[in-house]
PDB file of C-alpha atoms and ligand atoms in Angstrom:
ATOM      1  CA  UNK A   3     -30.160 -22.322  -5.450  1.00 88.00           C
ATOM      2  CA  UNK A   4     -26.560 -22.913  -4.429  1.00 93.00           C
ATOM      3  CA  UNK A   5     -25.132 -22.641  -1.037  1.00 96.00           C
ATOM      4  CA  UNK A   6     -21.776 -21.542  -0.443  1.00 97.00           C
ATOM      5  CA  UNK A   7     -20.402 -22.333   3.249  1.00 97.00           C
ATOM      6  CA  UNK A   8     -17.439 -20.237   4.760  1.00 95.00           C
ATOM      7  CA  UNK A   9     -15.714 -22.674   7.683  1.00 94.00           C
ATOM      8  CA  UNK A  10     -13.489 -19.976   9.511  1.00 87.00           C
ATOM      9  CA  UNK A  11     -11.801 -20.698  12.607  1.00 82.00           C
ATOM     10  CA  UNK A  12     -14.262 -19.365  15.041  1.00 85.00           C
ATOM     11  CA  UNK A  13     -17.772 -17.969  12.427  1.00 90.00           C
ATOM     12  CA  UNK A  14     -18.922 -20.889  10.097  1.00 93.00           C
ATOM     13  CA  UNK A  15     -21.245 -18.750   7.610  1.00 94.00           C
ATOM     14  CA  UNK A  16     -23.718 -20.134   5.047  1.00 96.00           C
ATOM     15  CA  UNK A  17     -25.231 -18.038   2.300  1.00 96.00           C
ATOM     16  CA  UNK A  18     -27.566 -18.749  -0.211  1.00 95.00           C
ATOM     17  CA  UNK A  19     -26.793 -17.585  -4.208  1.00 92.00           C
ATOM     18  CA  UNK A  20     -29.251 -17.059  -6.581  1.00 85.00           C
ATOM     19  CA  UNK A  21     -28.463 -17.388  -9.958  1.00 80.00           C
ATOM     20  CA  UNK A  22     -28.031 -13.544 -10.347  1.00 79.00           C
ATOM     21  CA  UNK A  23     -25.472 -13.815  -7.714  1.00 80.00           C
ATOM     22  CA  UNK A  24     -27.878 -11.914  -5.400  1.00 87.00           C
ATOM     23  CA  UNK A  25     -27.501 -13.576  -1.525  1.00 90.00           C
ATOM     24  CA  UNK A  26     -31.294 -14.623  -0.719  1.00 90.00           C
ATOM     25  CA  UNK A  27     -30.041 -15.514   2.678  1.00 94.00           C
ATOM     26  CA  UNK A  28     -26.750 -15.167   5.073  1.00 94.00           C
ATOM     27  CA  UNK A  29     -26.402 -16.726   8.804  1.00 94.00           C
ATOM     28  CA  UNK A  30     -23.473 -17.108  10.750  1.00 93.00           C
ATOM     29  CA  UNK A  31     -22.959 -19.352  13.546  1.00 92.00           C
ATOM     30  CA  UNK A  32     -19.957 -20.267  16.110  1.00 93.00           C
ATOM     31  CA  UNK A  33     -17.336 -22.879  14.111  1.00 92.00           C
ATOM     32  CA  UNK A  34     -18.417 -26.573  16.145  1.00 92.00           C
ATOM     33  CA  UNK A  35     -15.343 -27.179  18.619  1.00 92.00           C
ATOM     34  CA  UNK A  36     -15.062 -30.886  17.192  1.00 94.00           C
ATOM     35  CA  UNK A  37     -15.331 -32.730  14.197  1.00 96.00           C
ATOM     36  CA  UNK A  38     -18.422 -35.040  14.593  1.00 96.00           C
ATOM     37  CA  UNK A  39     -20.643 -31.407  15.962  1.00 96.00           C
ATOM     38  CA  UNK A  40     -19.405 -29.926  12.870  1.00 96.00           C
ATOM     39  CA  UNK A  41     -20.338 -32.422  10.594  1.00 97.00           C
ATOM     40  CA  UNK A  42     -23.615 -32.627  12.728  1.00 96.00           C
ATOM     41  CA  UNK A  43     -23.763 -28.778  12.662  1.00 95.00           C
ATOM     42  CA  UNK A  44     -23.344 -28.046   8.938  1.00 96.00           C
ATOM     43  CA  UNK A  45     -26.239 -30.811   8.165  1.00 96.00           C
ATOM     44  CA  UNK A  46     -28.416 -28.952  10.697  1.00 95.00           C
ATOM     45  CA  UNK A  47     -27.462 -25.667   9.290  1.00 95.00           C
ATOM     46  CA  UNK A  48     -28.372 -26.410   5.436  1.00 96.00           C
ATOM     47  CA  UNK A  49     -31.486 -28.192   6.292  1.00 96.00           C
ATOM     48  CA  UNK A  50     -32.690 -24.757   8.610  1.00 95.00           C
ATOM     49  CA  UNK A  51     -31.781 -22.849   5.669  1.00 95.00           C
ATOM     50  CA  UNK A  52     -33.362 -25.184   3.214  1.00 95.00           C
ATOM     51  CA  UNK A  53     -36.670 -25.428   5.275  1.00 95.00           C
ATOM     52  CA  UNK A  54     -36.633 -21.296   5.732  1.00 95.00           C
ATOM     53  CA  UNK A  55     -36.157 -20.850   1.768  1.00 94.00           C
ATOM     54  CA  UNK A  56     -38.475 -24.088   0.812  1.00 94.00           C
ATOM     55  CA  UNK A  57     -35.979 -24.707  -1.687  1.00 92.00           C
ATOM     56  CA  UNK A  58     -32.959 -27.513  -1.981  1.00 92.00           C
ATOM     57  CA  UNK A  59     -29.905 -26.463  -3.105  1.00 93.00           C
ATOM     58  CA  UNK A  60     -26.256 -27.424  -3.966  1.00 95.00           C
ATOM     59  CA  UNK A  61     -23.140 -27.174  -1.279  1.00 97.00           C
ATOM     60  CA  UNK A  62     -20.345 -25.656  -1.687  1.00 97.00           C
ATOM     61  CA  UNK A  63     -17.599 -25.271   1.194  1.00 97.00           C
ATOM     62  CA  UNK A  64     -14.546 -23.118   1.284  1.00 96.00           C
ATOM     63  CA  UNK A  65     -12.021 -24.265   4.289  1.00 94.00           C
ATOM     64  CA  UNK A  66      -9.007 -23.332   5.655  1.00 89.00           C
ATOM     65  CA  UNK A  67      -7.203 -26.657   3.964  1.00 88.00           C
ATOM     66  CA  UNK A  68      -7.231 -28.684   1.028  1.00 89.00           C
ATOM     67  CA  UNK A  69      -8.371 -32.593   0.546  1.00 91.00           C
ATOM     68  CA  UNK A  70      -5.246 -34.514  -0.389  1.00 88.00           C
ATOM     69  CA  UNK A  71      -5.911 -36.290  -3.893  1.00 82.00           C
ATOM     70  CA  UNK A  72      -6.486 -40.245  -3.581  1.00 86.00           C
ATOM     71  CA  UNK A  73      -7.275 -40.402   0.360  1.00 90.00           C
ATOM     72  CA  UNK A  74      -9.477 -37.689   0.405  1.00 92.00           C
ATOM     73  CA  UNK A  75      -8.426 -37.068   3.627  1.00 95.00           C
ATOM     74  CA  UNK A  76      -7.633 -32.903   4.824  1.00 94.00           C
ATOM     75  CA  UNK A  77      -4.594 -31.514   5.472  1.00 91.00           C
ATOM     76  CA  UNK A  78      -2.878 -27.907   5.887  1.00 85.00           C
ATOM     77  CA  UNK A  79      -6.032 -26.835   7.935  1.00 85.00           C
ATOM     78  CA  UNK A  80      -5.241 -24.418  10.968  1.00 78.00           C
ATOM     79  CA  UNK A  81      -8.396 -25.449  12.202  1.00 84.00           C
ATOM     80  CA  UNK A  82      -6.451 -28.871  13.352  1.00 86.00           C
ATOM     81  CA  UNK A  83      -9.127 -31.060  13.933  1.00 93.00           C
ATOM     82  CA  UNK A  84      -9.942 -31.480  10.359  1.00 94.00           C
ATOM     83  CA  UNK A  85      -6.544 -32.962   9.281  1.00 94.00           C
ATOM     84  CA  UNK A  86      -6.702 -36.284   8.482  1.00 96.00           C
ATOM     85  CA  UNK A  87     -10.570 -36.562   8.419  1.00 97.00           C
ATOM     86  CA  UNK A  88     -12.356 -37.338   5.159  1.00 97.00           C
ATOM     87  CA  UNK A  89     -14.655 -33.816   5.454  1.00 97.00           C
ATOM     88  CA  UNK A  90     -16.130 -34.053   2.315  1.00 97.00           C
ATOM     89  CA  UNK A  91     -17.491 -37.561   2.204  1.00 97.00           C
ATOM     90  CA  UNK A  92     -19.000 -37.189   5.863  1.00 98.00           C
ATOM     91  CA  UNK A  93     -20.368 -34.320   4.549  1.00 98.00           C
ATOM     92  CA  UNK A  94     -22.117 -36.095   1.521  1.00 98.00           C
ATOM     93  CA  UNK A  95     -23.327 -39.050   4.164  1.00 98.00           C
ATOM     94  CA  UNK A  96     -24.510 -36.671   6.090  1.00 97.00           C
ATOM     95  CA  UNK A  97     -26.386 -34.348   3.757  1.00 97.00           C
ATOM     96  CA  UNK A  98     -27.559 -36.952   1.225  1.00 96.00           C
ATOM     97  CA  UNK A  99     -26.095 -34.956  -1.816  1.00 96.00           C
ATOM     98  CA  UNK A 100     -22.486 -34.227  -3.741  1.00 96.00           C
ATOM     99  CA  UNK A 101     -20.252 -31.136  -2.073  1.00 97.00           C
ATOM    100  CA  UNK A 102     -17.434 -29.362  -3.333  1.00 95.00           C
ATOM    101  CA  UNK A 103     -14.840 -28.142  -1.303  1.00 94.00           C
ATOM    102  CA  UNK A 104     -12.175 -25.973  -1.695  1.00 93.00           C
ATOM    103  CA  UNK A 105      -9.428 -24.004  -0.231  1.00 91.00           C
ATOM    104  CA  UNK A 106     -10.728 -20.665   0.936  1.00 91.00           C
ATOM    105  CA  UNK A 107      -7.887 -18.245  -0.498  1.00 94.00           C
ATOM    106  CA  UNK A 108      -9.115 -20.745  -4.022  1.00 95.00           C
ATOM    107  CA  UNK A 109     -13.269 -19.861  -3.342  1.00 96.00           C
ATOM    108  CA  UNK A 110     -11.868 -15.947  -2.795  1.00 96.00           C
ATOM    109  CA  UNK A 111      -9.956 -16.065  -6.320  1.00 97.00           C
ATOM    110  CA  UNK A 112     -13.401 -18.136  -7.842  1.00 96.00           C
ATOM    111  CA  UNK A 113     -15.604 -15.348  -6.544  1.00 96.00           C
ATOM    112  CA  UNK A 114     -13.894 -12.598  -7.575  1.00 97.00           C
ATOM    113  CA  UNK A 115     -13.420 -14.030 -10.981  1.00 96.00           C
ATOM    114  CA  UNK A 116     -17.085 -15.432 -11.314  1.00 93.00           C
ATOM    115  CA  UNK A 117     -18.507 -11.807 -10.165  1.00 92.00           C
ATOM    116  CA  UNK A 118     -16.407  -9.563  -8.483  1.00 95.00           C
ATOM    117  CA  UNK A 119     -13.292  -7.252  -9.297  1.00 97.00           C
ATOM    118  CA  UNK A 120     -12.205  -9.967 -12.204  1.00 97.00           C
ATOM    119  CA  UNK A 121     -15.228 -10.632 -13.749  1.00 96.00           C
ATOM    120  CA  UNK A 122     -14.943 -12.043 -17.015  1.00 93.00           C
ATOM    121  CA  UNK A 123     -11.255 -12.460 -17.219  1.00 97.00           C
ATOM    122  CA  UNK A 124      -9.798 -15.592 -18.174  1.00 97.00           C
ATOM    123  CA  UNK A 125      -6.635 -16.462 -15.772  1.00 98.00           C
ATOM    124  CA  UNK A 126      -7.024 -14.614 -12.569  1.00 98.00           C
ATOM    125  CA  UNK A 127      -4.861 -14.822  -9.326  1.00 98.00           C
ATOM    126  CA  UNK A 128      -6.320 -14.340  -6.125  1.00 97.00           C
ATOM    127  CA  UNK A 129      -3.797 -13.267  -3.191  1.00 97.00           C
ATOM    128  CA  UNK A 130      -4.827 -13.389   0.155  1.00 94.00           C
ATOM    129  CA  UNK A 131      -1.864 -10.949   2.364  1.00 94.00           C
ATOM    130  CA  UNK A 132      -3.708 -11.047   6.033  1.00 91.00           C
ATOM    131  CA  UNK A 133      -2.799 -13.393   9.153  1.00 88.00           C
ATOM    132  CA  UNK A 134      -0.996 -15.085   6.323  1.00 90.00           C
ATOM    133  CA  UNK A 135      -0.056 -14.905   2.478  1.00 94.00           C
ATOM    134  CA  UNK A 136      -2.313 -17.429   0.498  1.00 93.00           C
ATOM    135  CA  UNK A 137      -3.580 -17.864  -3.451  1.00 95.00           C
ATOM    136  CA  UNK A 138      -5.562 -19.263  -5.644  1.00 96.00           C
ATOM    137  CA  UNK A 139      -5.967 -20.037  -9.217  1.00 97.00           C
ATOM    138  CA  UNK A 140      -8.834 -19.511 -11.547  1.00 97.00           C
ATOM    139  CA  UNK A 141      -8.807 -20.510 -15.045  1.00 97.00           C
ATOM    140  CA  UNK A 142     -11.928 -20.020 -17.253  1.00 95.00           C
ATOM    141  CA  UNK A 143     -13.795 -19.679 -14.133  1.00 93.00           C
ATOM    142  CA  UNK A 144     -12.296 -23.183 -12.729  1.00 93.00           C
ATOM    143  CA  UNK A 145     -10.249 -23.846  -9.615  1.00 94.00           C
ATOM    144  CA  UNK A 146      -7.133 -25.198 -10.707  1.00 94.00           C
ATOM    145  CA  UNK A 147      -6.739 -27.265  -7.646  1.00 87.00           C
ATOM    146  CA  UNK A 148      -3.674 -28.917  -8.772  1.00 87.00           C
ATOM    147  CA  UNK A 149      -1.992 -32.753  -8.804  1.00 86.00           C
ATOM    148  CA  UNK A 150      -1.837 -32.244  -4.957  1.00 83.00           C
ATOM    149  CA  UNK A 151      -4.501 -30.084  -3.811  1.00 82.00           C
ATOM    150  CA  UNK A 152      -1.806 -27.343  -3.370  1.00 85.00           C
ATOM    151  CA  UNK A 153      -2.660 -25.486  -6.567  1.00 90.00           C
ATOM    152  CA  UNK A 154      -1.817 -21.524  -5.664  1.00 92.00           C
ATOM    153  CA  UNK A 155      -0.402 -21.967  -2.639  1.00 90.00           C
ATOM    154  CA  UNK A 156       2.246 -19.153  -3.196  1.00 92.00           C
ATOM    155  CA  UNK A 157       2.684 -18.521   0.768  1.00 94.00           C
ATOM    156  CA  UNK A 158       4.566 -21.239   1.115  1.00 92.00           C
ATOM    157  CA  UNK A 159       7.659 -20.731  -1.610  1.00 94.00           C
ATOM    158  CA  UNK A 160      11.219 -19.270  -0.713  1.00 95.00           C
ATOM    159  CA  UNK A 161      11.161 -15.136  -1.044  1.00 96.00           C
ATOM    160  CA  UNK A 162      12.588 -14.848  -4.245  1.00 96.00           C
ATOM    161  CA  UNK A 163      16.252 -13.129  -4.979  1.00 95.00           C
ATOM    162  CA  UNK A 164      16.929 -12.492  -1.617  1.00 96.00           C
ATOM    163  CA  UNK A 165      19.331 -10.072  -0.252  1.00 97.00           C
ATOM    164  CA  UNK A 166      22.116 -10.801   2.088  1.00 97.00           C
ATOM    165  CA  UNK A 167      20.579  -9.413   4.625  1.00 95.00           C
ATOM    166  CA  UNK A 168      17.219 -10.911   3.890  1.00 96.00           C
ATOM    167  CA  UNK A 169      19.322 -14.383   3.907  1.00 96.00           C
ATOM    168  CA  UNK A 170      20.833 -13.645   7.210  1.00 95.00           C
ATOM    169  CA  UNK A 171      17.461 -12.476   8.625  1.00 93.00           C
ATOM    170  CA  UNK A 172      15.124 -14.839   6.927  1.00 95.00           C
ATOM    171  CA  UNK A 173      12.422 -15.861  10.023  1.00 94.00           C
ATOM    172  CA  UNK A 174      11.724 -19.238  10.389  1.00 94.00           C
ATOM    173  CA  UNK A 175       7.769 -20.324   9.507  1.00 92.00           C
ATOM    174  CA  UNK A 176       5.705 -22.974  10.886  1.00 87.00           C
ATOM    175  CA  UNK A 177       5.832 -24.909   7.847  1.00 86.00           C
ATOM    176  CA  UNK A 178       9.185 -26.370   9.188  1.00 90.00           C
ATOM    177  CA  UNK A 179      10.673 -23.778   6.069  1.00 93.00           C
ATOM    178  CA  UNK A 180      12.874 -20.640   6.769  1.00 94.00           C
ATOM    179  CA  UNK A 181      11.628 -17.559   5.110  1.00 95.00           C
ATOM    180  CA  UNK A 182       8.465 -18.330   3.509  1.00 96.00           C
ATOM    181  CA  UNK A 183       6.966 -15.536   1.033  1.00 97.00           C
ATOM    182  CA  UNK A 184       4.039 -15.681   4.090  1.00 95.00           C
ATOM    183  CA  UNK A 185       6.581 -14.402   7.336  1.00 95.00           C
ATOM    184  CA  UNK A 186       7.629 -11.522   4.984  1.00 97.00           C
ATOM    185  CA  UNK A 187       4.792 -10.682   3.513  1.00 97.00           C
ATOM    186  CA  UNK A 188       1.743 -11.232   6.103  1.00 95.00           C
ATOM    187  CA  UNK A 189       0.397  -8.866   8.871  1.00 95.00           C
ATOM    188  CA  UNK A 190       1.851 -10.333  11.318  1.00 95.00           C
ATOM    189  CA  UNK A 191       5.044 -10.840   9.155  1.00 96.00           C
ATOM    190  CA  UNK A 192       5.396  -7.012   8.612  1.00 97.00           C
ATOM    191  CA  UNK A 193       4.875  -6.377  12.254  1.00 97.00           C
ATOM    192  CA  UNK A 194       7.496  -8.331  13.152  1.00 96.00           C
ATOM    193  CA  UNK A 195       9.880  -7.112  10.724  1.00 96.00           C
ATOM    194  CA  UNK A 196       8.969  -3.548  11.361  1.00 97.00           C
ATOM    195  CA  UNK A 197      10.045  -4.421  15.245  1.00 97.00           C
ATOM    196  CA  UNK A 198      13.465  -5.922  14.072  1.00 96.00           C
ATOM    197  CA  UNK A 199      14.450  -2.771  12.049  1.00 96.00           C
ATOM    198  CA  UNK A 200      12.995  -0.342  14.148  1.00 97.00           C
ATOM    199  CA  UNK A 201      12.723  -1.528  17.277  1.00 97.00           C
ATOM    200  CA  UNK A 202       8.898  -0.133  17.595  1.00 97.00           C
ATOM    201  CA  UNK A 203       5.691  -2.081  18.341  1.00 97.00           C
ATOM    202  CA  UNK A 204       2.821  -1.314  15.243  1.00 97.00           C
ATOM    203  CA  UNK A 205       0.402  -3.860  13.934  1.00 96.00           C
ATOM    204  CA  UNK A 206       0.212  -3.726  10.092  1.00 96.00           C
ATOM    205  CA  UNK A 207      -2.898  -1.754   9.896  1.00 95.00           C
ATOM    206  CA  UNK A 208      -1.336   1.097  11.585  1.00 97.00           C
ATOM    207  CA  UNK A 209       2.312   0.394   9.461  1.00 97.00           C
ATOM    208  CA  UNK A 210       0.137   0.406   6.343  1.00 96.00           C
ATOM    209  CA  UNK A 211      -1.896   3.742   7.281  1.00 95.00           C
ATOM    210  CA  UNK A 212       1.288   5.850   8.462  1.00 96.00           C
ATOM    211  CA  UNK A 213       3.077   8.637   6.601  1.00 96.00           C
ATOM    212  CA  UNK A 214       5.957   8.258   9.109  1.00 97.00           C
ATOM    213  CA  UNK A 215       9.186   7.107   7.646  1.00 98.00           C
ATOM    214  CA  UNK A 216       9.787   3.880   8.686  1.00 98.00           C
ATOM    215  CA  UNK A 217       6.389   3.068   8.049  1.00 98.00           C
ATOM    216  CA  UNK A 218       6.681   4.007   4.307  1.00 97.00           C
ATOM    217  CA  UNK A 219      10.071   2.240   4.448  1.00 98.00           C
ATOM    218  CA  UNK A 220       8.537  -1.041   5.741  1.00 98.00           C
ATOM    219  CA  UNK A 221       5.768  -0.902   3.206  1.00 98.00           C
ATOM    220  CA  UNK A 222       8.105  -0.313   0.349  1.00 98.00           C
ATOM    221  CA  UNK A 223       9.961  -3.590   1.460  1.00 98.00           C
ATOM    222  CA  UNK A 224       6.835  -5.303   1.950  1.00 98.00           C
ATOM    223  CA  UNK A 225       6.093  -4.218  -1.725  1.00 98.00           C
ATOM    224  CA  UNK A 226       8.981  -5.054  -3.374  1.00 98.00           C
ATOM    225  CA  UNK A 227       9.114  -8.420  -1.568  1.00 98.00           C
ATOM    226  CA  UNK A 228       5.488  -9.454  -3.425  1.00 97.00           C
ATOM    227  CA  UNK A 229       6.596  -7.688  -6.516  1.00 98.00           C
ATOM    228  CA  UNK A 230       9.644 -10.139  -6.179  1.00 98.00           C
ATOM    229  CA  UNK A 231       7.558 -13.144  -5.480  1.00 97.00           C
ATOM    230  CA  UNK A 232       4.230 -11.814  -8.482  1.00 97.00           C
ATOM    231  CA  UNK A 233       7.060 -11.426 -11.302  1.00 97.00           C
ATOM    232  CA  UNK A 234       7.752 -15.301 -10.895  1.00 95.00           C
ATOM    233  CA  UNK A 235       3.873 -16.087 -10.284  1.00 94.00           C
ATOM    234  CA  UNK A 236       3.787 -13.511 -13.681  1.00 96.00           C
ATOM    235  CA  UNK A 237       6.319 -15.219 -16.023  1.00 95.00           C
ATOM    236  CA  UNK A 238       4.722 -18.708 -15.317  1.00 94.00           C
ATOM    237  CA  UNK A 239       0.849 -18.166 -14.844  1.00 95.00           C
ATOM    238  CA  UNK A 240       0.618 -14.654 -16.811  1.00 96.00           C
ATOM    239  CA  UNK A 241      -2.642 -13.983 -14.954  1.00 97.00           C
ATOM    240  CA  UNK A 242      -5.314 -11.148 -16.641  1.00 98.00           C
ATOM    241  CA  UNK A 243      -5.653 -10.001 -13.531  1.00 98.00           C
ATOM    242  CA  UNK A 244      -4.380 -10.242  -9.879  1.00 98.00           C
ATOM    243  CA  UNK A 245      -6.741  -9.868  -7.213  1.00 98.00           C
ATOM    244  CA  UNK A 246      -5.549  -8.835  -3.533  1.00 97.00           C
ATOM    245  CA  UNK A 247      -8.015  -9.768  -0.587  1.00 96.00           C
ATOM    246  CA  UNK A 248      -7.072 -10.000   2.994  1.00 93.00           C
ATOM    247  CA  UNK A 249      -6.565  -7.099   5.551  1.00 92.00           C
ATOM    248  CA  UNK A 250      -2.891  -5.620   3.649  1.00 95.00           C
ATOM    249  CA  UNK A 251      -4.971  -5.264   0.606  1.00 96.00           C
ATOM    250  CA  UNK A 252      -6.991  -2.226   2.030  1.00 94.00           C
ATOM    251  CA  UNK A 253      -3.385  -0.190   1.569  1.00 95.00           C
ATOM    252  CA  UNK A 254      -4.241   1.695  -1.701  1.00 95.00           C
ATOM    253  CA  UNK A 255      -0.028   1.806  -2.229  1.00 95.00           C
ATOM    254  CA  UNK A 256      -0.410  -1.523  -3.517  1.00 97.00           C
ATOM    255  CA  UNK A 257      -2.129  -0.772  -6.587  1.00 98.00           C
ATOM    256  CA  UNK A 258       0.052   1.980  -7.622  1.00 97.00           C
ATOM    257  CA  UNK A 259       3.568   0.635  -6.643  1.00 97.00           C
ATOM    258  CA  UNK A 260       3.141  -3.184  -7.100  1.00 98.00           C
ATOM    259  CA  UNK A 261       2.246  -3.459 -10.820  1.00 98.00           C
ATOM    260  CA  UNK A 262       5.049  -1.249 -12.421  1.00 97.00           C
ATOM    261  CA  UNK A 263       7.717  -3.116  -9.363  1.00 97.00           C
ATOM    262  CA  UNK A 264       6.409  -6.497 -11.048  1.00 97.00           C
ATOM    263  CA  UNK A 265       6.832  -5.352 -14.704  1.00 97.00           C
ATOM    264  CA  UNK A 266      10.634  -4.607 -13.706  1.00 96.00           C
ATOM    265  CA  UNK A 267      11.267  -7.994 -12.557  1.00 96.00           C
ATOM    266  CA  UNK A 268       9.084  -9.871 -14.760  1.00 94.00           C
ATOM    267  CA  UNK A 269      10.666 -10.860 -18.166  1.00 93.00           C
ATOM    268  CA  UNK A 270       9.448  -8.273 -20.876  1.00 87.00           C
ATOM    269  CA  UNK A 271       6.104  -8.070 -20.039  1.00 90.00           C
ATOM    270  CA  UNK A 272       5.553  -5.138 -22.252  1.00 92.00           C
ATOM    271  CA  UNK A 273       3.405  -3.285 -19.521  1.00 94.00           C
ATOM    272  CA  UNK A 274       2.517  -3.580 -15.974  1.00 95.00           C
ATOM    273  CA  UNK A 275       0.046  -6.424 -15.220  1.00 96.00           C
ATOM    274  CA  UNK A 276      -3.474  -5.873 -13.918  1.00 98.00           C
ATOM    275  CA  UNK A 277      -3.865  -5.599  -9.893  1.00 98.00           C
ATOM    276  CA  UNK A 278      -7.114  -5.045  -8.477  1.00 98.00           C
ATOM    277  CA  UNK A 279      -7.941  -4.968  -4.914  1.00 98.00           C
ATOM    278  CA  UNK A 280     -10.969  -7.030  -4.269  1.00 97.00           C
ATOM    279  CA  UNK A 281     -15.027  -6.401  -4.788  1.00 97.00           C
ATOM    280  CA  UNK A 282     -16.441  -8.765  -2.063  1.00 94.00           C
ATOM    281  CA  UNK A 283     -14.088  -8.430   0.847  1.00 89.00           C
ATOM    282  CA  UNK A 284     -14.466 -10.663   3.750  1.00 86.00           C
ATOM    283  CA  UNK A 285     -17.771 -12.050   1.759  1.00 91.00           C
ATOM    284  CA  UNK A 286     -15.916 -13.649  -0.870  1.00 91.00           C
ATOM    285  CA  UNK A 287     -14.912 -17.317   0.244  1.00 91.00           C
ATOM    286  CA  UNK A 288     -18.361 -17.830   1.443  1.00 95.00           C
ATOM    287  CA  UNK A 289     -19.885 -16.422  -1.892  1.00 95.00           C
ATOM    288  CA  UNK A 290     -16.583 -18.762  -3.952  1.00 95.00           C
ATOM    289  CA  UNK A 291     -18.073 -21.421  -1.999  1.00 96.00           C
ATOM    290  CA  UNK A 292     -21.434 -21.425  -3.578  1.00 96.00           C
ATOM    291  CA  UNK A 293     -19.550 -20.625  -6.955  1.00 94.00           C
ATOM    292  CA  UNK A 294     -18.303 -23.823  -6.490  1.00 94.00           C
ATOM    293  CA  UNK A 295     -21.454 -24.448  -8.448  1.00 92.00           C
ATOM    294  CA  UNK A 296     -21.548 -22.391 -11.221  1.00 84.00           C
ATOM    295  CA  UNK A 297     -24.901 -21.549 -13.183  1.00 69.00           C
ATOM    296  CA  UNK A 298     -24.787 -24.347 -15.728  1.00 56.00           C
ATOM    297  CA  UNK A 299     -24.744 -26.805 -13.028  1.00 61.00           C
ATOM    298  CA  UNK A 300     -27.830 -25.411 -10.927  1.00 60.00           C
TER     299      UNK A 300
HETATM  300 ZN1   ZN B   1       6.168 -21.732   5.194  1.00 55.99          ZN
END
């Protein structure tokens, strides 16, 4: 059995993976407001689930962070307390056993390339376009975590070939950078922009279900902003297939405007690339999680 664990911001979920990829169990519990009840949370959590399935299993754990190489310490997690805490080896103390962790938007790309809308392909990107814009990379159904632990995270690079205008209106992120591919092309990023051009309030779930004109016109920036940012993700990675997860990738436009937008400012591709929207939806960290642990190891 493998265990995948999902550590959101407010819902810490557990699931248990058979080796069909079949969930034998799922429970969902409020994220621990510190550090030491987490780590005292997640060891009481596996060991409930363990005793309920009378079976021991591996961990895997998908959070909103990555451990920095060397220190092993967390960093880049919104859910602050973790920064600067050595998760995973507190984890191991605590549970007596070896866990993986990884990035979430990296467990999203590793379970929808282990069995979900990129099953079986070799190079798969996973984009997250929600509260923010992050990715991961899967390669031969490995995380390529990277030198740094920052290994996909494509939220976090300039918008490429900006226009004027985008210079001149390029909003500030909380990364300390100005114009970030994640405050153009996130949620909350398209709501704001929407508000600048049109002076309306819409979240991005009504933007991306409107037939009115400036909605369409938003989402066709929004588009050609990640086509922008995919043809240089394209002409470096050349993924089989991209895979979108997060709340923007319910908008069906994507699939039918992004992959001919990124063949046109890609170099030669020779045919639009593969984008899929995802299989799992909001199940797939937790079930990337418990890939962490893929069949050979179990
Ligand atoms: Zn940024």
């Amino acid at each position: 059995m493998r265990f995948g664990i999902d550590l959101g911001g407010t819902k810490t979920e557990i699931v248990a993976l058979g080796a069909d990829g079949g969930i034998a169990l799922r429970r969902r519990v409020a994220t621990p407001r510190d550090y030491d009840s987490l780590i005292r949370g997640v060891a009481e959590l596996v060991s409930s689930v363990e005793a309920e399935l009378g079976t021991r299993g591996k961990v895997g754990m998908a959070i909103p962070g990555s451990e920095s190489f060397g220190s092993h310490l967390i960093k880049n997690a919104n859910t602050v307390y973790l920064n600067g805490k050595p998760l995973r080896l507190d984890l191991e103390t605590a549970l007596a056993r070896t866990v993986r962790l990884a990035n979430d938007a990296n467990c999203f790309a590793l379970s929808e390339a282990s069995d979900g809308a990129a099953a079986g392909a070799a190079t798969v990107f996973g984009v997250i376009a929600g509260t923010g814009v992050g990715g991961g990379v899967v390669i031969d159904g490995k995380v390529l975590g990277g030198a740094h632990g920052i290994g996909g995270e494509w939220g976090h690079i300039p918008l490429p070939a900006p226009s004027i205008e985008e210079i001149q209106t390029a909003p500030p992120c909380y990364c300390g950078k100005l114009g970030c591919l994640e405050v153009w092309c996130s949620g909350p990023g398209l709501a704001a922009e929407f508000k600048r051009v049109t002076g309306r309030e819409a979240t991005a779930e009504q933007i991306a279900a409107s037939d009115g004109a400036e909605e369409v016109a938003a989402m066709g920036r929004l588009i050609d902003r990640f086509a922008r940012a995919m043809a240089t993700l394209v002409n470096i990675l050349d993924p089989d297939v991209i895979v979108m997860g997060g709340g923007l990738s319910n908008a069906e436009r994507l699939y039918r405007d992004l992959p001919p937008l990124v063949e046109k400012y890609g170099f030669n591709l020779g045919g639009p690339p593969r984008i899929v929207k995802n299989l799992h939806g909001d199940s797939s960290g937790v079930r990337g999680a418990a890939w962490l642990w893929p069949e050979a190891d179990v």
